[in-house]
Amino acid sequence: MNTILKNAKTIVLSPPTIRECDIRISEGEIASVASHLKPVRGEETVDLAGKIVMPGFVCSHTHLYSSLSRGMPAPAGAPKNFLEILNKIWWRLDEALDEESIYYSALAGSIESVKFGTTTFIDHHASPNHIRGSLDIIKEAMSRVGVRGILCYETTDRGGVKRRDLGLEENERFLTENTSNSHFRGAIGAHASLTLGDDSLRKLGELAELYDSGVHIHVAEDNVDVLDSEKRYKLALTERLKKFGILRKKSILAHAVHLTQAQFKDVERTGAWLIHNPRSNMNNAVGYAPLNWFGARSSLGTDGFPADLFEEARIGYFRNAESDFRTEFCRLPVMLHTGQKLVSEYFGRPFGTLAEGSPADIVVLDYNPPTPLRTKNLYGHFLFGMTSASVQHVMVDGNWSVWDRQVLGLDERAVMEKAAKVATRLWHKMGRSH
Ligand SMILES: [Zn+2]
């Protein structure tokens, strides 16, 4: 069905643009944008009365499998460093995941985040005891909510060769089965240099080359990743990744907290994307990535936190502004827009422009500021006024996924009640209970 949005105020974050217009949506795309469009018979007409329309947000790095970890009992003995956080928390959790908990993690995470206006998730999945078919389970859950995803499995050596190979196979299977899907693409998933030997990195690089895809991998999240490469392989981390073809166009490198400025530039020259995850960096005490070194191919992720990109941008801004009064308002909002370009590269369609031909992934905000909203002060409004609480409706691929803050087509309360039961069982399996 065609939809006409009347009296919209459209906002694009880069270059900052505000426009008052009507929008016609047809077959999942923005068909026309003009100051006045006349509805034809059979078209759904929605009068937005000046409400804001923005492109649906992209979460460029996350782990939906962590959705059921909220409120989980803490491990005995608090982690003392990043490796202990992995060992005591995340690697215990992913080992315990099974078909049902993978499904409810993805479903609960998607429901919560689409209400924040996030319409595409670039997910990095791990479930060592349920590898084969795991990406299809996530796809099925996300499809119930209607959101899009670029999915991959975190290949690693930590579970031995058999599991490593299952991880490689799962990436290859999902990628090749989703080359023309309207909502999904695959990438080649890799955990991090520190859990991947040379043979595994070589295989990952070969797969990316074979399918002209990118490798989604954690890079220099903690300094331990940098030191491990230098100590065991006598190579700087980025040189090691380059050696095996991991740094390439379409690769997605999360964190980069401990890269040098020269390495940032070097990575961007390869055509890879760098993903900044400010909340996660702060929460894991790994250090804070140098915001001003992120260049034109840098975007924002939430790394397992609910995918509220308003919050991620705001916290990233404040974390930097705390110690640098020159922090520009534009830096984080522009990174959000870059996420649209990343997704465009994978799907081969112009996401995030709100122009004719752009996929109809949009967010309607009910935002009534006490000051004038102009192109010139847009970033000030974005950082200091707009929040996910302003999100009223969300459309993905021309269909409303959220209407009046309710996810359509499912019983949200029932799903969350079931998810809580599944979470309790998951924690019990991990040997944790309140
Ligand atoms: Zn991550």
Tab-separated table of C-alpha atoms and ligand atoms in Angstrom:
chain	number	residue	atom	x	y	z
A	1	MET	CA	0.000	0.000	0.000
A	2	ASN	CA	1.161	3.542	-0.730
A	3	THR	CA	1.410	6.010	2.117
A	4	ILE	CA	1.513	9.805	2.038
A	5	LEU	CA	2.988	11.639	4.987
A	6	LYS	CA	1.571	15.160	4.979
A	7	ASN	CA	3.212	18.169	6.662
A	8	ALA	CA	6.432	16.468	7.709
A	9	LYS	CA	9.545	18.271	8.910
A	10	THR	CA	12.374	16.092	7.608
A	11	ILE	CA	15.784	16.054	9.237
A	12	VAL	CA	18.983	14.556	7.837
A	13	LEU	CA	22.049	14.773	10.065
A	14	SER	CA	24.739	15.083	7.388
A	15	PRO	CA	24.903	17.544	5.810
A	16	PRO	CA	22.485	19.018	8.359
A	17	THR	CA	19.209	19.554	6.530
A	18	ILE	CA	15.680	20.466	7.596
A	19	ARG	CA	12.834	20.578	5.110
A	20	GLU	CA	9.062	21.005	5.378
A	21	CYS	CA	7.369	18.723	2.874
A	22	ASP	CA	5.017	15.847	2.018
A	23	ILE	CA	6.453	12.381	1.358
A	24	ARG	CA	4.972	9.618	-0.817
A	25	ILE	CA	6.041	6.068	0.028
A	26	SER	CA	5.511	3.264	-2.425
A	27	GLU	CA	6.824	-0.308	-2.571
A	28	GLY	CA	9.146	0.223	0.368
A	29	GLU	CA	10.791	3.304	-1.072
A	30	ILE	CA	10.419	7.038	-0.867
A	31	ALA	CA	8.726	7.695	-4.208
A	32	SER	CA	8.481	11.488	-4.081
A	33	VAL	CA	9.130	14.439	-1.831
A	34	ALA	CA	7.467	17.784	-2.516
A	35	SER	CA	5.966	20.774	-0.753
A	36	HIS	CA	2.484	19.519	-1.582
A	37	LEU	CA	1.423	16.036	-2.698
A	38	LYS	CA	-2.165	15.142	-3.465
A	39	PRO	CA	-3.277	11.708	-2.224
A	40	VAL	CA	-4.827	9.402	-4.779
A	41	ARG	CA	-7.545	6.864	-4.080
A	42	GLY	CA	-6.414	3.987	-1.871
A	43	GLU	CA	-3.393	5.749	-0.427
A	44	GLU	CA	-2.995	5.835	3.342
A	45	THR	CA	-2.699	9.500	4.358
A	46	VAL	CA	-1.063	10.482	7.638
A	47	ASP	CA	-1.084	14.156	8.618
A	48	LEU	CA	2.025	14.673	10.740
A	49	ALA	CA	1.161	18.301	11.539
A	50	GLY	CA	4.800	19.385	11.551
A	51	LYS	CA	6.235	16.385	13.376
A	52	ILE	CA	9.820	15.425	12.610
A	53	VAL	CA	10.741	12.638	10.195
A	54	MET	CA	14.278	11.222	10.338
A	55	PRO	CA	15.901	8.197	8.679
A	56	GLY	CA	15.678	5.052	10.827
A	57	PHE	CA	18.849	4.695	12.894
A	58	VAL	CA	21.577	2.141	12.231
A	59	CYS	CA	23.320	0.402	15.134
A	60	SER	CA	26.665	-0.388	13.522
A	61	HIS	CA	27.961	-2.876	16.094
A	62	THR	CA	26.004	-4.849	18.639
A	63	HIS	CA	25.369	-8.277	20.151
A	64	LEU	CA	21.667	-8.988	20.400
A	65	TYR	CA	22.534	-12.173	22.330
A	66	SER	CA	23.331	-10.020	25.359
A	67	SER	CA	19.720	-8.799	25.633
A	68	LEU	CA	18.902	-11.311	28.362
A	69	SER	CA	21.899	-10.337	30.512
A	70	ARG	CA	20.225	-7.309	32.086
A	71	GLY	CA	20.077	-7.717	35.850
A	72	MET	CA	21.981	-10.984	35.680
A	73	PRO	CA	23.620	-11.960	39.004
A	74	ALA	CA	27.259	-10.870	39.098
A	75	PRO	CA	30.010	-13.497	38.955
A	76	ALA	CA	31.734	-14.561	42.127
A	77	GLY	CA	34.730	-12.255	42.351
A	78	ALA	CA	34.371	-9.083	40.293
A	79	PRO	CA	36.365	-9.065	37.012
A	80	LYS	CA	39.650	-7.206	37.389
A	81	ASN	CA	40.416	-6.573	33.720
A	82	PHE	CA	38.966	-6.893	30.231
A	83	LEU	CA	39.959	-10.551	29.761
A	84	GLU	CA	38.269	-11.410	33.042
A	85	ILE	CA	35.116	-9.591	31.871
A	86	LEU	CA	35.113	-11.829	28.789
A	87	ASN	CA	35.903	-14.991	30.745
A	88	LYS	CA	33.584	-14.502	33.682
A	89	ILE	CA	30.635	-12.887	31.933
A	90	TRP	CA	30.322	-12.965	28.151
A	91	TRP	CA	31.999	-16.301	27.431
A	92	ARG	CA	29.912	-17.915	30.174
A	93	LEU	CA	26.764	-16.398	28.722
A	94	ASP	CA	27.382	-17.334	25.093
A	95	GLU	CA	28.269	-20.936	26.065
A	96	ALA	CA	24.856	-21.223	27.746
A	97	LEU	CA	22.841	-19.961	24.765
A	98	ASP	CA	20.533	-22.418	23.021
A	99	GLU	CA	17.888	-22.120	20.334
A	100	GLU	CA	15.244	-20.622	22.605
A	101	SER	CA	17.499	-18.110	24.345
A	102	ILE	CA	19.055	-16.987	21.047
A	103	TYR	CA	15.550	-16.399	19.700
A	104	TYR	CA	14.241	-14.481	22.704
A	105	SER	CA	17.437	-12.393	22.998
A	106	ALA	CA	17.030	-11.266	19.406
A	107	LEU	CA	13.282	-10.762	19.685
A	108	ALA	CA	13.355	-8.803	22.967
A	109	GLY	CA	16.364	-6.746	21.806
A	110	SER	CA	14.718	-5.893	18.487
A	111	ILE	CA	11.399	-4.940	20.095
A	112	GLU	CA	13.050	-2.651	22.580
A	113	SER	CA	15.362	-1.012	20.073
A	114	VAL	CA	12.914	-0.457	17.231
A	115	LYS	CA	10.951	1.689	19.690
A	116	PHE	CA	14.088	3.835	20.007
A	117	GLY	CA	13.949	4.346	16.232
A	118	THR	CA	16.644	1.811	15.309
A	119	THR	CA	15.705	0.030	12.106
A	120	THR	CA	18.961	-1.754	11.154
A	121	PHE	CA	21.248	-3.814	13.393
A	122	ILE	CA	24.774	-4.877	12.477
A	123	ASP	CA	24.981	-7.857	14.773
A	124	HIS	CA	27.938	-9.931	15.947
A	125	HIS	CA	26.678	-13.248	17.283
A	126	ALA	CA	28.244	-16.033	19.373
A	127	SER	CA	26.645	-19.229	20.719
A	128	PRO	CA	29.390	-21.909	20.759
A	129	ASN	CA	26.991	-24.716	21.668
A	130	HIS	CA	24.496	-23.817	18.964
A	131	ILE	CA	26.391	-22.492	15.966
A	132	ARG	CA	24.795	-24.029	12.890
A	133	GLY	CA	21.593	-22.197	11.995
A	134	SER	CA	22.016	-19.624	14.780
A	135	LEU	CA	21.893	-16.694	12.337
A	136	ASP	CA	18.584	-17.971	10.954
A	137	ILE	CA	17.113	-17.947	14.467
A	138	ILE	CA	18.120	-14.295	14.862
A	139	LYS	CA	16.776	-13.508	11.402
A	140	GLU	CA	13.440	-15.113	12.258
A	141	ALA	CA	13.120	-13.123	15.496
A	142	MET	CA	14.074	-9.828	13.833
A	143	SER	CA	11.630	-10.521	11.023
A	144	ARG	CA	8.752	-10.650	13.520
A	145	VAL	CA	9.576	-7.035	14.391
A	146	GLY	CA	10.271	-6.109	10.772
A	147	VAL	CA	13.779	-4.667	11.257
A	148	ARG	CA	16.812	-5.146	9.013
A	149	GLY	CA	20.118	-6.777	9.855
A	150	ILE	CA	23.648	-7.466	8.690
A	151	LEU	CA	24.415	-10.659	10.589
A	152	CYS	CA	27.523	-12.739	11.205
A	153	TYR	CA	28.894	-15.392	13.539
A	154	GLU	CA	31.934	-14.542	15.734
A	155	THR	CA	34.494	-17.089	14.488
A	156	THR	CA	37.090	-17.858	17.153
A	157	ASP	CA	39.717	-20.450	18.079
A	158	ARG	CA	38.744	-20.479	21.723
A	159	GLY	CA	36.510	-23.551	21.313
A	160	GLY	CA	38.871	-25.596	19.128
A	161	VAL	CA	39.028	-26.346	15.390
A	162	LYS	CA	35.630	-28.020	15.097
A	163	ARG	CA	33.752	-25.049	16.481
A	164	ARG	CA	35.979	-22.679	14.509
A	165	ASP	CA	34.992	-24.463	11.310
A	166	LEU	CA	31.315	-24.434	12.243
A	167	GLY	CA	31.627	-20.667	12.697
A	168	LEU	CA	33.216	-20.229	9.276
A	169	GLU	CA	30.504	-22.409	7.709
A	170	GLU	CA	27.695	-20.501	9.410
A	171	ASN	CA	29.021	-17.199	8.052
A	172	GLU	CA	29.386	-18.597	4.550
A	173	ARG	CA	25.958	-20.253	4.603
A	174	PHE	CA	24.099	-17.175	5.810
A	175	LEU	CA	25.947	-14.802	3.514
A	176	THR	CA	25.329	-16.867	0.394
A	177	GLU	CA	21.650	-17.476	1.262
A	178	ASN	CA	20.961	-13.763	1.771
A	179	THR	CA	22.509	-11.997	-1.194
A	180	SER	CA	19.230	-10.513	-2.401
A	181	ASN	CA	17.035	-10.496	0.708
A	182	SER	CA	15.224	-7.173	1.254
A	183	HIS	CA	16.013	-7.123	4.995
A	184	PHE	CA	19.187	-9.141	5.558
A	185	ARG	CA	22.792	-9.462	4.460
A	186	GLY	CA	25.629	-11.548	5.837
A	187	ALA	CA	29.160	-10.485	6.750
A	188	ILE	CA	32.169	-12.591	7.767
A	189	GLY	CA	32.284	-12.617	11.568
A	190	ALA	CA	35.483	-12.857	13.603
A	191	HIS	CA	35.872	-12.392	17.347
A	192	ALA	CA	39.221	-10.571	17.629
A	193	SER	CA	42.876	-11.003	16.702
A	194	LEU	CA	43.673	-12.252	20.216
A	195	THR	CA	41.480	-15.358	19.845
A	196	LEU	CA	42.361	-16.115	16.213
A	197	GLY	CA	45.521	-17.880	15.035
A	198	ASP	CA	47.082	-17.280	11.620
A	199	ASP	CA	45.287	-20.191	9.969
A	200	SER	CA	41.894	-18.880	11.097
A	201	LEU	CA	42.592	-15.290	10.096
A	202	ARG	CA	43.716	-16.539	6.677
A	203	LYS	CA	40.476	-18.486	6.204
A	204	LEU	CA	38.395	-15.471	7.245
A	205	GLY	CA	40.245	-13.195	4.813
A	206	GLU	CA	39.801	-15.748	2.018
A	207	LEU	CA	36.047	-15.966	2.635
A	208	ALA	CA	35.722	-12.177	2.566
A	209	GLU	CA	37.695	-12.087	-0.683
A	210	LEU	CA	35.661	-14.897	-2.236
A	211	TYR	CA	32.318	-13.207	-1.565
A	212	ASP	CA	33.508	-9.607	-1.880
A	213	SER	CA	32.330	-9.045	1.696
A	214	GLY	CA	33.790	-7.518	4.840
A	215	VAL	CA	35.009	-8.972	8.122
A	216	HIS	CA	33.161	-7.799	11.236
A	217	ILE	CA	35.691	-7.955	14.076
A	218	HIS	CA	36.668	-6.359	17.410
A	219	VAL	CA	39.934	-4.445	17.010
A	220	ALA	CA	42.057	-2.949	19.818
A	221	GLU	CA	39.121	-2.833	22.208
A	222	ASP	CA	41.574	-3.337	25.042
A	223	ASN	CA	45.338	-2.926	24.872
A	224	VAL	CA	45.637	-6.685	25.461
A	225	ASP	CA	44.655	-7.194	21.763
A	226	VAL	CA	47.504	-4.904	20.648
A	227	LEU	CA	50.073	-6.519	22.970
A	228	ASP	CA	49.041	-10.063	22.030
A	229	SER	CA	49.701	-9.407	18.352
A	230	GLU	CA	53.083	-7.849	19.040
A	231	LYS	CA	54.165	-10.551	21.483
A	232	ARG	CA	52.946	-13.709	19.760
A	233	TYR	CA	53.194	-12.701	16.114
A	234	LYS	CA	55.783	-9.876	16.181
A	235	LEU	CA	53.419	-7.692	14.216
A	236	ALA	CA	51.514	-4.506	14.952
A	237	LEU	CA	47.828	-5.407	15.218
A	238	THR	CA	46.778	-3.630	12.027
A	239	GLU	CA	49.723	-5.185	10.117
A	240	ARG	CA	48.623	-8.633	11.231
A	241	LEU	CA	45.060	-8.000	10.094
A	242	LYS	CA	46.312	-6.578	6.805
A	243	LYS	CA	48.536	-9.583	6.200
A	244	PHE	CA	45.475	-11.840	6.066
A	245	GLY	CA	43.198	-9.524	4.098
A	246	ILE	CA	40.987	-8.617	7.061
A	247	LEU	CA	41.373	-4.884	6.485
A	248	ARG	CA	39.385	-4.339	3.337
A	249	LYS	CA	36.467	-2.433	1.897
A	250	LYS	CA	33.266	-3.330	3.801
A	251	SER	CA	35.111	-4.692	6.861
A	252	ILE	CA	33.602	-3.483	10.135
A	253	LEU	CA	36.121	-2.834	12.913
A	254	ALA	CA	34.613	-2.262	16.331
A	255	HIS	CA	36.252	-0.081	19.023
A	256	ALA	CA	39.792	0.928	17.893
A	257	VAL	CA	40.413	2.275	21.396
A	258	HIS	CA	44.130	1.513	21.282
A	259	LEU	CA	45.098	2.223	17.663
A	260	THR	CA	47.533	5.038	16.920
A	261	GLN	CA	46.489	8.024	14.842
A	262	ALA	CA	48.540	6.679	11.922
A	263	GLN	CA	46.728	3.335	12.223
A	264	PHE	CA	43.336	5.063	12.117
A	265	LYS	CA	44.331	6.686	8.822
A	266	ASP	CA	45.815	3.458	7.522
A	267	VAL	CA	42.623	1.514	8.300
A	268	GLU	CA	40.403	4.086	6.617
A	269	ARG	CA	42.560	3.952	3.472
A	270	THR	CA	41.722	0.249	3.135
A	271	GLY	CA	38.000	1.112	2.905
A	272	ALA	CA	37.130	-0.540	6.224
A	273	TRP	CA	34.613	1.025	8.616
A	274	LEU	CA	35.502	1.964	12.205
A	275	ILE	CA	32.798	1.729	14.837
A	276	HIS	CA	32.867	3.811	18.010
A	277	ASN	CA	31.067	2.329	21.058
A	278	PRO	CA	31.395	4.935	23.809
A	279	ARG	CA	29.109	3.442	26.462
A	280	SER	CA	30.681	0.013	26.189
A	281	ASN	CA	34.208	1.434	26.386
A	282	MET	CA	33.342	3.306	29.550
A	283	ASN	CA	31.555	0.326	31.094
A	284	ASN	CA	34.474	-2.040	30.448
A	285	ALA	CA	37.156	0.431	31.573
A	286	VAL	CA	39.156	-0.278	28.427
A	287	GLY	CA	39.981	3.393	27.823
A	288	TYR	CA	38.215	5.859	25.584
A	289	ALA	CA	38.740	5.893	21.824
A	290	PRO	CA	40.146	9.197	20.543
A	291	LEU	CA	37.023	10.745	19.069
A	292	ASN	CA	38.841	13.202	16.844
A	293	TRP	CA	40.753	10.446	15.043
A	294	PHE	CA	37.621	8.814	13.670
A	295	GLY	CA	37.353	9.857	10.013
A	296	ALA	CA	34.791	9.773	7.235
A	297	ARG	CA	34.156	6.011	7.470
A	298	SER	CA	33.300	5.934	11.166
A	299	SER	CA	29.986	5.119	12.721
A	300	LEU	CA	28.349	4.402	16.104
A	301	GLY	CA	27.476	1.111	17.770
A	302	THR	CA	26.010	0.126	21.133
A	303	ASP	CA	27.966	-3.122	21.638
A	304	GLY	CA	25.265	-5.076	23.462
A	305	PHE	CA	23.530	-2.157	25.154
A	306	PRO	CA	19.971	-1.514	23.971
A	307	ALA	CA	20.307	0.191	20.599
A	308	ASP	CA	19.323	3.708	21.666
A	309	LEU	CA	21.463	5.788	19.330
A	310	PHE	CA	20.264	9.101	20.791
A	311	GLU	CA	21.750	8.002	24.085
A	312	GLU	CA	24.918	6.591	22.560
A	313	ALA	CA	25.603	9.873	20.735
A	314	ARG	CA	24.830	11.992	23.770
A	315	ILE	CA	26.990	9.989	26.157
A	316	GLY	CA	29.816	9.871	23.603
A	317	TYR	CA	29.636	13.623	23.303
A	318	PHE	CA	29.677	14.259	27.051
A	319	ARG	CA	32.491	11.773	27.651
A	320	ASN	CA	34.662	13.715	25.240
A	321	ALA	CA	33.455	17.204	26.161
A	322	GLU	CA	34.285	16.477	29.789
A	323	SER	CA	37.977	16.849	29.037
A	324	ASP	CA	38.005	18.787	25.751
A	325	PHE	CA	36.020	22.016	25.455
A	326	ARG	CA	36.633	22.042	21.689
A	327	THR	CA	34.503	18.907	21.111
A	328	GLU	CA	32.319	19.768	18.139
A	329	PHE	CA	28.554	19.187	18.320
A	330	CYS	CA	28.616	17.619	14.850
A	331	ARG	CA	30.965	14.690	15.531
A	332	LEU	CA	28.600	12.091	16.997
A	333	PRO	CA	25.490	12.980	14.928
A	334	VAL	CA	27.546	12.800	11.715
A	335	MET	CA	28.784	9.339	12.748
A	336	LEU	CA	25.156	8.267	13.028
A	337	HIS	CA	24.592	9.338	9.451
A	338	THR	CA	27.686	7.408	8.354
A	339	GLY	CA	25.983	4.227	9.574
A	340	GLN	CA	23.489	4.753	6.734
A	341	LYS	CA	26.350	4.742	4.232
A	342	LEU	CA	27.719	1.519	5.703
A	343	VAL	CA	24.357	-0.194	5.298
A	344	SER	CA	24.027	1.244	1.771
A	345	GLU	CA	27.313	-0.437	0.834
A	346	TYR	CA	25.991	-3.834	1.952
A	347	PHE	CA	22.513	-3.554	0.435
A	348	GLY	CA	23.473	-1.560	-2.678
A	349	ARG	CA	20.672	0.954	-1.986
A	350	PRO	CA	20.833	4.610	-0.831
A	351	PHE	CA	19.766	4.413	2.809
A	352	GLY	CA	19.268	7.461	5.002
A	353	THR	CA	18.850	10.234	2.453
A	354	LEU	CA	15.057	10.728	2.735
A	355	ALA	CA	15.197	11.472	-1.001
A	356	GLU	CA	13.454	9.718	-3.877
A	357	GLY	CA	14.703	6.156	-4.200
A	358	SER	CA	15.817	5.861	-0.583
A	359	PRO	CA	14.429	2.846	1.330
A	360	ALA	CA	11.442	3.907	3.439
A	361	ASP	CA	13.018	3.351	6.871
A	362	ILE	CA	11.847	6.340	8.879
A	363	VAL	CA	11.235	7.549	12.403
A	364	VAL	CA	8.538	10.054	13.356
A	365	LEU	CA	9.440	12.177	16.373
A	366	ASP	CA	7.017	14.139	18.505
A	367	TYR	CA	9.513	16.822	19.556
A	368	ASN	CA	8.338	20.260	20.612
A	369	PRO	CA	11.355	22.380	21.565
A	370	PRO	CA	11.133	25.646	23.485
A	371	THR	CA	13.630	27.262	21.079
A	372	PRO	CA	13.752	27.646	17.276
A	373	LEU	CA	14.899	24.541	15.399
A	374	ARG	CA	17.047	25.463	12.409
A	375	THR	CA	19.656	23.813	10.222
A	376	LYS	CA	22.281	25.891	11.992
A	377	ASN	CA	21.419	24.637	15.480
A	378	LEU	CA	20.240	21.127	14.549
A	379	TYR	CA	23.115	19.377	16.345
A	380	GLY	CA	22.411	21.363	19.515
A	381	HIS	CA	18.827	20.081	19.429
A	382	PHE	CA	19.975	16.548	18.676
A	383	LEU	CA	22.444	16.394	21.576
A	384	PHE	CA	20.553	18.419	24.178
A	385	GLY	CA	16.892	17.925	23.402
A	386	MET	CA	15.847	14.989	21.249
A	387	THR	CA	15.684	11.590	22.927
A	388	SER	CA	14.294	8.191	22.072
A	389	ALA	CA	11.301	9.137	24.244
A	390	SER	CA	10.272	11.448	21.354
A	391	VAL	CA	9.970	8.467	18.959
A	392	GLN	CA	6.298	7.958	18.141
A	393	HIS	CA	6.118	5.914	14.925
A	394	VAL	CA	8.697	3.807	13.065
A	395	MET	CA	8.455	2.512	9.517
A	396	VAL	CA	10.727	-0.094	7.935
A	397	ASP	CA	10.609	-0.917	4.227
A	398	GLY	CA	7.373	1.061	3.837
A	399	ASN	CA	5.540	-0.784	6.659
A	400	TRP	CA	4.798	0.610	10.114
A	401	SER	CA	6.678	-1.452	12.709
A	402	VAL	CA	5.823	0.905	15.549
A	403	TRP	CA	2.656	2.990	15.758
A	404	ASP	CA	2.061	5.276	18.710
A	405	ARG	CA	4.926	3.663	20.618
A	406	GLN	CA	3.496	0.138	20.202
A	407	VAL	CA	5.200	-2.580	18.173
A	408	LEU	CA	2.634	-3.839	15.704
A	409	GLY	CA	1.786	-7.460	15.001
A	410	LEU	CA	2.834	-8.992	18.310
A	411	ASP	CA	1.930	-8.982	21.987
A	412	GLU	CA	4.878	-7.164	23.484
A	413	ARG	CA	3.959	-7.839	27.104
A	414	ALA	CA	3.613	-11.579	26.468
A	415	VAL	CA	6.964	-11.683	24.632
A	416	MET	CA	8.747	-9.891	27.489
A	417	GLU	CA	7.164	-12.190	30.111
A	418	LYS	CA	8.368	-15.208	28.164
A	419	ALA	CA	11.805	-13.606	27.656
A	420	ALA	CA	12.129	-13.129	31.425
A	421	LYS	CA	11.427	-16.839	31.959
A	422	VAL	CA	14.002	-17.756	29.326
A	423	ALA	CA	16.496	-15.363	30.965
A	424	THR	CA	16.016	-17.026	34.361
A	425	ARG	CA	16.678	-20.431	32.803
A	426	LEU	CA	19.745	-19.049	31.001
A	427	TRP	CA	21.206	-17.604	34.194
A	428	HIS	CA	20.539	-20.869	36.013
A	429	LYS	CA	22.399	-22.733	33.263
A	430	MET	CA	25.329	-20.381	33.839
A	431	GLY	CA	25.279	-21.283	37.531
A	432	ARG	CA	23.905	-17.896	38.503
A	433	SER	CA	20.780	-17.297	40.478
A	434	HIS	CA	19.539	-14.540	42.743
B	1	ZN	ZN	31.339	-6.080	20.529
